Amino acid sequence: MADKNFLPNQGELLVSSSPHIRAKETVDWLMWQVVIALLPAVVISVYFFGFRSLFIMMVGVASAVITEAIVQKALGKAITISDGSAVVTGLLLAFNVPATAPWWLVVIGSVFAIAVVKQTFGGLGYNFINPALTARAFLLAAWPQYLAGNFPLPLDSITGATPLAILKGTAAGTLPSYMDLFLGNVGGVLGETSALALLVGGLYLIWQKVIDWRTPAAFIGTVAVLTWVFGGRGGLFTGDPLYHILAGGLMLGAFFMATDYVTSPVTPKGRLIFGVGCGVITVLIRLWGGYPEGVSYSILLMNLLVPFIERWTAPRVYGVQTVRA
Amino acid sequence: MKKLWDTFFNGIINENPTLRLVIGMCAPLAVTTAVANGFWMGIAVIFVLTASNILISALRKIIPEQIRIPIFVVIIATFTTVADLSLKAIQPDIHAKLGVFVPLIVVNCIIFARAEAFASKNNVLLSTVDGLGMGLGFTLALIVLATIRELLGNGSWWGIKLLPASFEPAIVMILPPGAFVTLGYLLGGLNLLTGKTGEN
């Protein structure tokens, strides 16, 4: 087989009888598609946050790839850095820090994501939670001074609160307009601000059938409905769902993190449940929790439930009946 | 004599309660935010473990089989109270930081395990040595855990700043996640060193 990285332990695979259906989807192809889909957000991020943003992203990718190579070498495994999965992890991690983050913060995050979350549990395909998001949670708990509070505002050297923090009332400031939110002209971490760029990338992935539309649709739909019903200050059904969809990391999380193959369900019904669960937890944290934003924690919590979701939603095998005594 | 040494070192290396048997994990995870906390917790456990081992071993022939567990509880609870109040008198600051974990020694798995598996079957001298060895193994494990966590999470060792001021401590290491990650790598590293991996 040409797709040498299709499964980690290729040598142990048995060849079954024909037909041998081959698909174009290899791990390499899928991961590089994700990188392509992230490029619009990269460009917008560099435009709004300057070359510091590009530097942070390069540090994130380089340290993730180098860590993967070192750990695989040390463990005596085949080095699979060319499959692009470490590139995606490093880039997504860099997307999760603000432009003002020191470079060593990104390096430590990448090392944690690859060495601790991914390779300790057996490498690609065996990590039970999303490496980039876990590294973000680790960094947030380790150095909250860099990842909470004020974020750099675009096209400017000053810092300010994120739209969601203002919306929640935990920080002062004026709410940016819908257009600024849509284009990404707001404060935040590198990759989350531009709903437009992320939407373009996400729709590209859905068009290429790299990701399933169910997870992001269920995720974003749940957030929209719940923030519309409960998000307003004037009672039920007075919330502003559009603002909640465009602000924060929802687009980034829904299209690029909740759809991670390894840590999300494989069954279609399971993906819907997974998306709805992410949406519910996100809204719980945004409206009533201690943080202004809850996308990352919602995905991590739902990652832990994936084995149970898959067990509930496993399709019935054709021809098999459960015998009732 | 060799048997005494074997019993002593058994608790430190081969059957280290924290890093080998992985029992009584509540205190090792909770109190190792600073080396001083881990040290005094270890001292309290050494005292309770050795003293209750001695008493249970001495009484092993007259303790009725059916009610041995309640009797163990009474003995262990007595020494735990002694340890708790003594620590409060000697190190009030540390006692305040350890909080509920010193009284919780009374339900510590390690002490029950040694009482049931060792002290109630062996003579007083061996039980004393076993208590000391197990207690020392526990203390060493706590100090190793706390050294890593305090150094990375606070930049210090026993309150002394070791790392330069430019080092920004990773607060997560002195929070619960840091305890679990550190412990996981310690267990894995020890298994790697002693060749006890999944394959054999």
XYZ file of C-alpha atoms in Angstrom:
525
model
C 0.000 0.000 0.000
C 1.241 3.451 -0.868
C -0.287 5.075 2.174
C 2.500 4.094 4.496
C 1.123 6.022 7.423
C -2.437 4.879 7.167
C -2.212 2.960 10.428
C 0.604 3.144 12.983
C 1.391 -0.555 13.072
C 1.321 -1.313 9.420
C 3.466 -4.422 9.730
C 0.851 -6.185 11.831
C -1.986 -5.768 9.369
C -3.369 -8.814 7.681
C -4.447 -8.695 4.086
C -8.071 -9.726 3.818
C -9.733 -11.295 0.829
C -10.885 -9.138 -2.084
C -12.341 -6.656 -2.947
C -9.535 -4.335 -1.916
C -11.166 -0.940 -2.006
C -8.733 1.917 -2.009
C -9.595 5.450 -1.049
C -7.629 8.589 -1.768
C -7.849 9.571 1.893
C -4.557 8.942 3.621
C -3.467 10.487 6.893
C -1.010 12.679 4.974
C -3.662 13.902 2.551
C -6.209 14.634 5.293
C -3.769 16.500 7.506
C -2.414 18.672 4.670
C -6.022 19.463 3.677
C -6.545 20.775 7.223
C -3.394 22.881 6.898
C -4.717 24.320 3.614
C -8.052 25.073 5.263
C -6.284 26.920 8.077
C -4.351 29.172 5.673
C -7.069 31.888 5.341
C -7.062 32.267 9.121
C -3.257 32.441 9.081
C -3.331 35.250 6.508
C -6.013 37.219 8.367
C -4.147 36.752 11.630
C -0.919 38.119 10.151
C -2.855 41.040 8.645
C -4.517 42.018 11.920
C -1.857 41.087 14.473
C 1.294 41.685 12.435
C 4.374 39.570 11.814
C 4.624 38.701 15.486
C 1.662 36.448 14.744
C 3.537 34.693 11.922
C 6.543 34.242 14.203
C 4.391 32.635 16.934
C 2.811 30.271 14.405
C 6.196 29.263 12.987
C 7.527 28.619 16.482
C 4.465 26.497 17.262
C 4.741 24.376 14.113
C 8.512 23.975 14.307
C 8.553 22.981 17.962
C 5.680 20.515 17.483
C 7.384 18.828 14.525
C 10.791 18.707 16.229
C 9.262 17.318 19.425
C 7.463 14.615 17.465
C 10.690 13.614 15.719
C 12.703 13.556 18.949
C 10.115 11.549 20.899
C 9.613 9.038 18.096
C 13.371 8.656 17.725
C 13.782 8.181 21.480
C 11.017 5.579 21.609
C 12.449 3.730 18.639
C 9.380 4.279 16.472
C 9.169 5.217 12.817
C 9.412 8.987 12.452
C 6.158 10.220 10.910
C 6.567 13.981 10.896
C 5.765 14.174 7.197
C 2.150 13.134 7.813
C 1.375 16.704 8.852
C -0.396 15.845 12.079
C 2.245 17.579 14.174
C 2.047 20.591 11.844
C -1.710 20.808 12.465
C -1.276 20.436 16.224
C 1.442 23.107 16.346
C -0.579 25.494 14.211
C -3.778 24.996 16.210
C -1.859 25.529 19.438
C -0.397 28.775 18.077
C -3.945 29.777 17.097
C -4.847 29.456 20.777
C -2.384 31.976 22.178
C -2.469 35.769 21.815
C 0.126 37.600 19.727
C 1.718 38.946 22.899
C 2.581 35.466 24.196
C 6.297 34.873 24.742
C 7.857 32.386 22.321
C 8.827 29.900 25.060
C 5.160 29.615 26.054
C 4.368 28.284 22.597
C 7.337 25.906 22.694
C 6.283 24.459 26.062
C 2.721 24.130 24.791
C 3.863 22.241 21.693
C 6.115 19.946 23.699
C 3.256 19.214 26.111
C 0.795 18.586 23.265
C 3.063 16.224 21.364
C 5.183 14.550 24.038
C 2.664 14.276 26.876
C -0.784 14.189 25.304
C -0.020 12.472 22.007
C 3.101 10.295 22.168
C 2.776 9.162 25.794
C -0.541 7.574 24.919
C 0.826 5.889 21.801
C 1.035 8.535 19.097
C -1.367 9.523 16.350
C -4.674 7.710 16.694
C -4.272 6.814 20.363
C -4.532 10.154 22.159
C -7.883 10.305 23.927
C -8.128 14.090 24.060
C -7.227 16.807 21.599
C -3.491 17.581 22.010
C -3.644 21.260 21.010
C -6.593 21.997 23.291
C -5.099 20.087 26.210
C -1.904 22.067 25.785
C -3.965 25.252 25.789
C -5.674 24.205 29.026
C -2.244 23.362 30.491
C -0.801 26.745 29.509
C -3.887 28.541 30.822
C -3.494 26.834 34.190
C 0.282 27.305 34.235
C 0.666 30.906 33.087
C -2.761 32.572 33.317
C -1.131 36.004 33.036
C -0.490 35.402 29.324
C -3.709 33.655 28.350
C -6.447 35.372 30.305
C -7.494 38.958 30.742
C -6.449 41.459 28.132
C -5.604 40.486 24.584
C -3.878 42.488 21.875
C -6.282 44.449 19.735
C -5.762 44.257 15.980
C -3.799 46.861 14.020
C -2.751 48.445 17.255
C -0.187 48.033 19.935
C -2.590 48.309 22.842
C -4.463 45.516 24.565
C -8.096 45.229 25.512
C -10.820 42.846 26.513
C -12.303 40.217 24.199
C -15.875 40.715 22.930
C -17.142 37.833 25.047
C -15.606 39.269 28.221
C -17.337 42.580 27.505
C -20.578 40.778 26.703
C -20.377 38.904 29.983
C -19.764 42.117 31.881
C -16.465 40.964 33.388
C -14.480 43.584 31.472
C -15.095 47.138 30.393
C -15.162 48.251 26.779
C -17.451 48.787 23.856
C -18.715 45.834 21.885
C -17.300 45.613 18.371
C -19.719 45.611 15.450
C -20.922 42.454 13.705
C -18.770 43.277 10.697
C -15.620 43.594 12.815
C -16.453 40.260 14.456
C -17.067 38.622 11.118
C -13.831 39.842 9.563
C -11.757 39.350 12.700
C -11.030 42.951 13.629
C -11.394 42.228 17.366
C -9.191 41.239 20.298
C -8.499 37.594 20.922
C -6.082 34.762 20.398
C -4.375 34.463 17.010
C -6.662 32.116 15.146
C -10.101 32.671 16.613
C -10.993 36.206 15.679
C -11.993 35.949 12.031
C -15.251 34.047 11.589
C -14.999 34.628 7.826
C -11.594 32.973 7.386
C -12.530 30.031 9.578
C -15.854 29.612 7.793
C -14.087 29.524 4.422
C -11.649 26.915 5.694
C -14.364 24.889 7.385
C -16.618 24.852 4.325
C -13.621 23.807 2.215
C -13.051 20.839 4.517
C -16.730 19.874 4.355
C -16.646 20.193 0.537
C -13.545 17.995 0.393
C -15.311 15.546 2.731
C -12.440 15.825 5.186
C -14.812 16.635 8.024
C -18.441 15.736 8.579
C -20.893 18.653 8.546
C -22.799 17.146 11.474
C -20.374 18.073 14.270
C -19.952 21.787 13.464
C -23.626 22.153 12.521
C -24.813 20.589 15.763
C -22.243 22.536 17.795
C -22.965 25.963 16.296
C -26.719 25.294 16.084
C -26.915 24.370 19.760
C -24.991 27.474 20.787
C -27.271 29.632 18.611
C -30.493 28.206 20.027
C -29.402 28.225 23.650
C -27.925 31.735 23.568
C -31.094 32.981 21.834
C -33.294 31.452 24.532
C -31.193 32.115 27.624
C -28.590 34.704 26.569
C -30.625 37.890 26.868
C -30.813 40.119 29.895
C -34.482 40.926 29.275
C -35.820 37.415 29.797
C -36.190 34.339 27.635
C -35.822 34.559 23.825
C -34.074 37.927 23.924
C -30.511 36.709 23.401
C -28.277 37.596 20.495
C -27.293 34.282 18.886
C -25.413 35.855 15.967
C -23.056 37.661 18.308
C -22.372 34.488 20.251
C -21.642 32.562 17.066
C -19.252 35.133 15.649
C -17.438 35.976 18.889
C -14.892 33.841 20.672
C -13.429 30.569 19.502
C -16.634 28.860 18.409
C -15.829 28.749 14.683
C -12.282 27.527 15.299
C -13.463 24.923 17.791
C -16.464 23.701 15.836
C -14.721 23.275 12.470
C -11.171 22.378 13.397
C -11.099 20.935 16.901
C -14.398 19.197 17.560
C -13.936 17.357 14.244
C -10.553 15.839 15.139
C -10.759 12.234 13.934
C -9.021 10.675 16.876
C -11.012 12.332 19.618
C -14.527 12.547 18.171
C -17.103 9.802 17.513
C -17.096 7.876 14.242
C -20.833 7.246 14.025
C -23.052 9.913 12.359
C -25.504 9.915 15.268
C -22.603 10.068 17.682
C -21.236 13.136 15.911
C -24.561 14.924 16.345
C -24.630 14.058 20.057
C -21.001 15.166 20.364
C -21.740 18.525 18.696
C -24.830 19.174 20.807
C -22.926 18.293 23.978
C -20.115 20.708 23.056
C -22.701 23.412 22.395
C -24.501 22.897 25.700
C -21.281 23.003 27.752
C -20.019 26.052 25.830
C -23.220 27.968 26.563
C -23.241 26.861 30.202
C -19.717 28.254 30.638
C -20.323 31.416 28.594
C -23.566 32.399 30.307
C -23.203 31.087 33.846
C -19.629 29.851 34.242
C -16.540 31.556 35.587
C -14.854 32.101 32.211
C -16.022 34.316 29.347
C -15.378 31.530 26.817
C -16.028 27.805 27.097
C -15.340 26.280 23.685
C -12.033 24.651 24.592
C -13.247 23.094 27.835
C -16.470 21.907 26.221
C -14.557 20.020 23.529
C -12.152 18.517 26.060
C -15.025 17.350 28.269
C -16.869 15.833 25.326
C -13.627 14.131 24.185
C -13.745 12.155 27.412
C -17.302 11.016 26.665
C -16.522 9.768 23.151
C -16.129 6.068 24.101
C -19.563 6.134 25.750
C -21.202 7.986 22.854
C -19.787 5.430 20.450
C -21.074 2.562 22.542
C -24.600 4.044 22.607
C -24.677 4.816 18.919
C -22.979 1.737 17.496
C -25.006 0.706 14.454
C -26.703 -2.667 14.458
C -24.720 -5.179 12.485
C -26.712 -6.387 9.476
C -28.349 -9.715 10.153
C -27.538 -9.764 13.851
C -30.391 -9.899 16.314
C -30.333 -9.582 20.038
C -31.959 -12.629 21.498
C -34.455 -11.897 24.218
C -34.768 -14.550 26.840
C 20.139 -9.809 60.021
C 19.777 -10.134 56.273
C 16.046 -10.588 56.726
C 15.865 -7.298 58.626
C 17.654 -5.422 55.826
C 15.495 -7.093 53.193
C 12.340 -6.121 55.049
C 13.613 -2.569 55.432
C 14.554 -2.057 51.806
C 11.476 -3.860 50.580
C 9.355 -0.861 51.596
C 11.726 1.626 49.995
C 12.262 0.017 46.609
C 10.518 -3.225 45.642
C 7.220 -2.559 47.377
C 7.369 1.197 47.677
C 3.776 1.949 48.717
C 3.408 5.025 46.512
C 5.494 4.266 43.438
C 5.148 0.474 43.337
C 1.972 -0.657 45.075
C 0.232 2.660 44.228
C -1.896 2.558 47.363
C -2.920 5.371 49.688
C -2.640 7.896 46.866
C -4.739 10.659 48.430
C -1.964 12.300 50.432
C 0.839 11.923 47.841
C -1.281 13.749 45.262
C -2.702 16.385 47.571
C 0.114 17.510 49.848
C 3.135 17.459 47.539
C 2.767 21.100 46.512
C 5.850 21.903 48.596
C 8.765 19.776 49.781
C 8.255 20.779 53.423
C 4.634 19.575 53.301
C 5.673 16.250 51.821
C 8.443 15.792 54.390
C 6.235 16.409 57.433
C 3.452 14.297 55.986
C 6.018 11.525 55.590
C 7.232 11.922 59.176
C 3.645 11.663 60.441
C 3.096 8.502 58.406
C 6.398 6.948 59.533
C 5.373 7.519 63.147
C 1.838 6.164 62.832
C 2.912 3.232 60.682
C 5.804 2.140 62.899
C 3.952 2.637 66.167
C 0.804 0.826 65.047
C 2.910 -1.956 63.505
C 4.688 -2.437 66.837
C 1.495 -2.502 68.885
C -0.449 -4.712 66.485
C 2.478 -7.120 66.221
C 2.793 -7.268 70.007
C -0.933 -7.961 70.386
C -1.200 -10.274 67.371
C -1.645 -13.437 69.465
C -4.500 -12.035 71.576
C -6.432 -10.108 68.911
C -9.461 -12.244 67.983
C -9.550 -12.962 64.261
C -13.173 -11.825 63.831
C -12.789 -8.314 65.240
C -9.233 -7.543 64.141
C -10.242 -4.682 61.803
C -12.025 -2.616 64.526
C -9.042 -3.186 66.796
C -6.638 -2.029 64.064
C -8.791 1.077 63.601
C -8.664 1.928 67.297
C -4.886 1.493 67.421
C -4.240 3.452 64.235
C -6.671 6.212 65.233
C -4.890 6.603 68.558
C -1.492 7.111 66.944
C -2.972 9.347 64.261
C -4.381 11.608 66.947
C -0.965 11.696 68.623
C 0.681 12.564 65.298
C -1.942 15.199 64.481
C -1.680 16.996 67.807
C 2.128 16.739 67.911
C 2.454 18.215 64.445
C 0.129 21.015 65.464
C 2.447 21.765 68.380
C 5.773 21.444 66.510
C 4.893 22.864 63.076
C 1.639 24.844 63.269
C 2.115 26.363 59.783
C 2.715 23.011 58.117
C -0.176 21.496 60.080
C -2.492 24.198 58.752
C -1.328 23.515 55.179
C -1.706 19.739 55.453
C -5.212 20.295 56.783
C -7.390 17.231 56.746
C -4.722 14.924 55.363
C -3.061 14.258 58.717
C -6.298 13.042 60.398
C -6.949 11.082 57.209
C -3.901 8.906 57.947
C -6.347 6.880 60.021
C -7.940 5.499 56.873
C -4.691 5.315 54.926
C -4.501 2.152 52.912
C -0.775 1.654 53.493
C -1.126 1.431 57.267
C -4.032 -1.004 57.066
C -2.210 -3.070 54.477
C 0.896 -3.386 56.636
C -1.160 -4.151 59.742
C -3.134 -6.850 57.996
C -0.442 -8.300 55.744
C 2.663 -7.934 57.886
C 2.336 -6.853 61.522
C -0.374 -9.365 62.397
C 1.827 -12.209 61.111
C 5.362 -11.235 62.137
C 7.297 -10.512 65.329
C 7.749 -7.080 66.840
C 11.292 -6.479 65.576
C 10.456 -7.333 61.962
C 7.249 -5.280 62.127
C 9.166 -2.268 63.426
C 11.640 -2.507 60.573
C 8.817 -3.000 58.089
C 7.015 0.097 59.401
C 10.190 2.162 59.159
C 10.991 0.933 55.651
C 7.481 1.431 54.300
C 7.221 4.844 55.968
C 10.592 5.890 54.580
C 9.601 4.686 51.106
C 6.440 6.756 51.340
C 8.375 9.806 52.540
C 10.993 9.515 49.797
C 8.297 9.204 47.131
C 6.559 12.300 48.500
C 9.807 14.257 48.562
C 10.637 13.300 44.972
C 7.124 14.266 43.815
C 7.188 17.506 45.796
C 10.693 18.393 44.566
C 9.587 18.246 40.939
C 6.333 20.070 41.603
C 7.717 22.804 43.836
C 10.687 23.428 41.552
C 8.566 23.801 38.408
C 5.511 25.324 40.054
C 7.214 27.751 42.390
C 10.882 27.822 41.377
C 11.977 26.803 44.860
C 12.992 23.824 47.038
C 11.848 23.803 50.652
C 10.969 27.450 50.271
C 14.452 28.432 49.023
C 14.390 30.098 45.617
C 16.647 28.008 43.411
C 15.759 29.139 39.931
C 16.573 32.671 38.733
C 13.925 35.372 38.908
C 13.556 35.256 35.113
C 12.026 31.773 35.463
C 8.258 32.109 35.395
C 6.811 29.253 37.461
C 4.204 27.009 35.871
C 1.399 27.336 38.402
C -0.260 24.223 36.989
C 2.434 22.060 38.576
C 1.252 22.888 42.092
C -2.381 22.399 41.056
C -4.004 18.922 40.893
C -3.219 18.321 37.169
C 0.487 18.789 37.893
C 0.289 16.091 40.577
C -1.263 13.554 38.226
C 1.108 14.263 35.336
C 4.189 14.136 37.573
C 3.068 10.937 39.281
C 2.315 9.287 35.954
C 5.783 9.995 34.615
C 7.427 8.926 37.890
C 5.608 5.576 37.800
C 6.440 5.096 34.137
C 10.056 6.114 34.632
C 10.495 3.729 37.567
C 9.003 0.870 35.560
C 11.336 1.704 32.699
C 14.387 1.749 34.988
C 13.524 -1.546 36.632
C 12.532 -3.182 33.361
C 8.923 -3.764 34.409
C 7.166 -2.721 31.245
C 3.965 -4.066 29.793
C 5.687 -6.697 27.693
C 7.212 -8.821 30.443
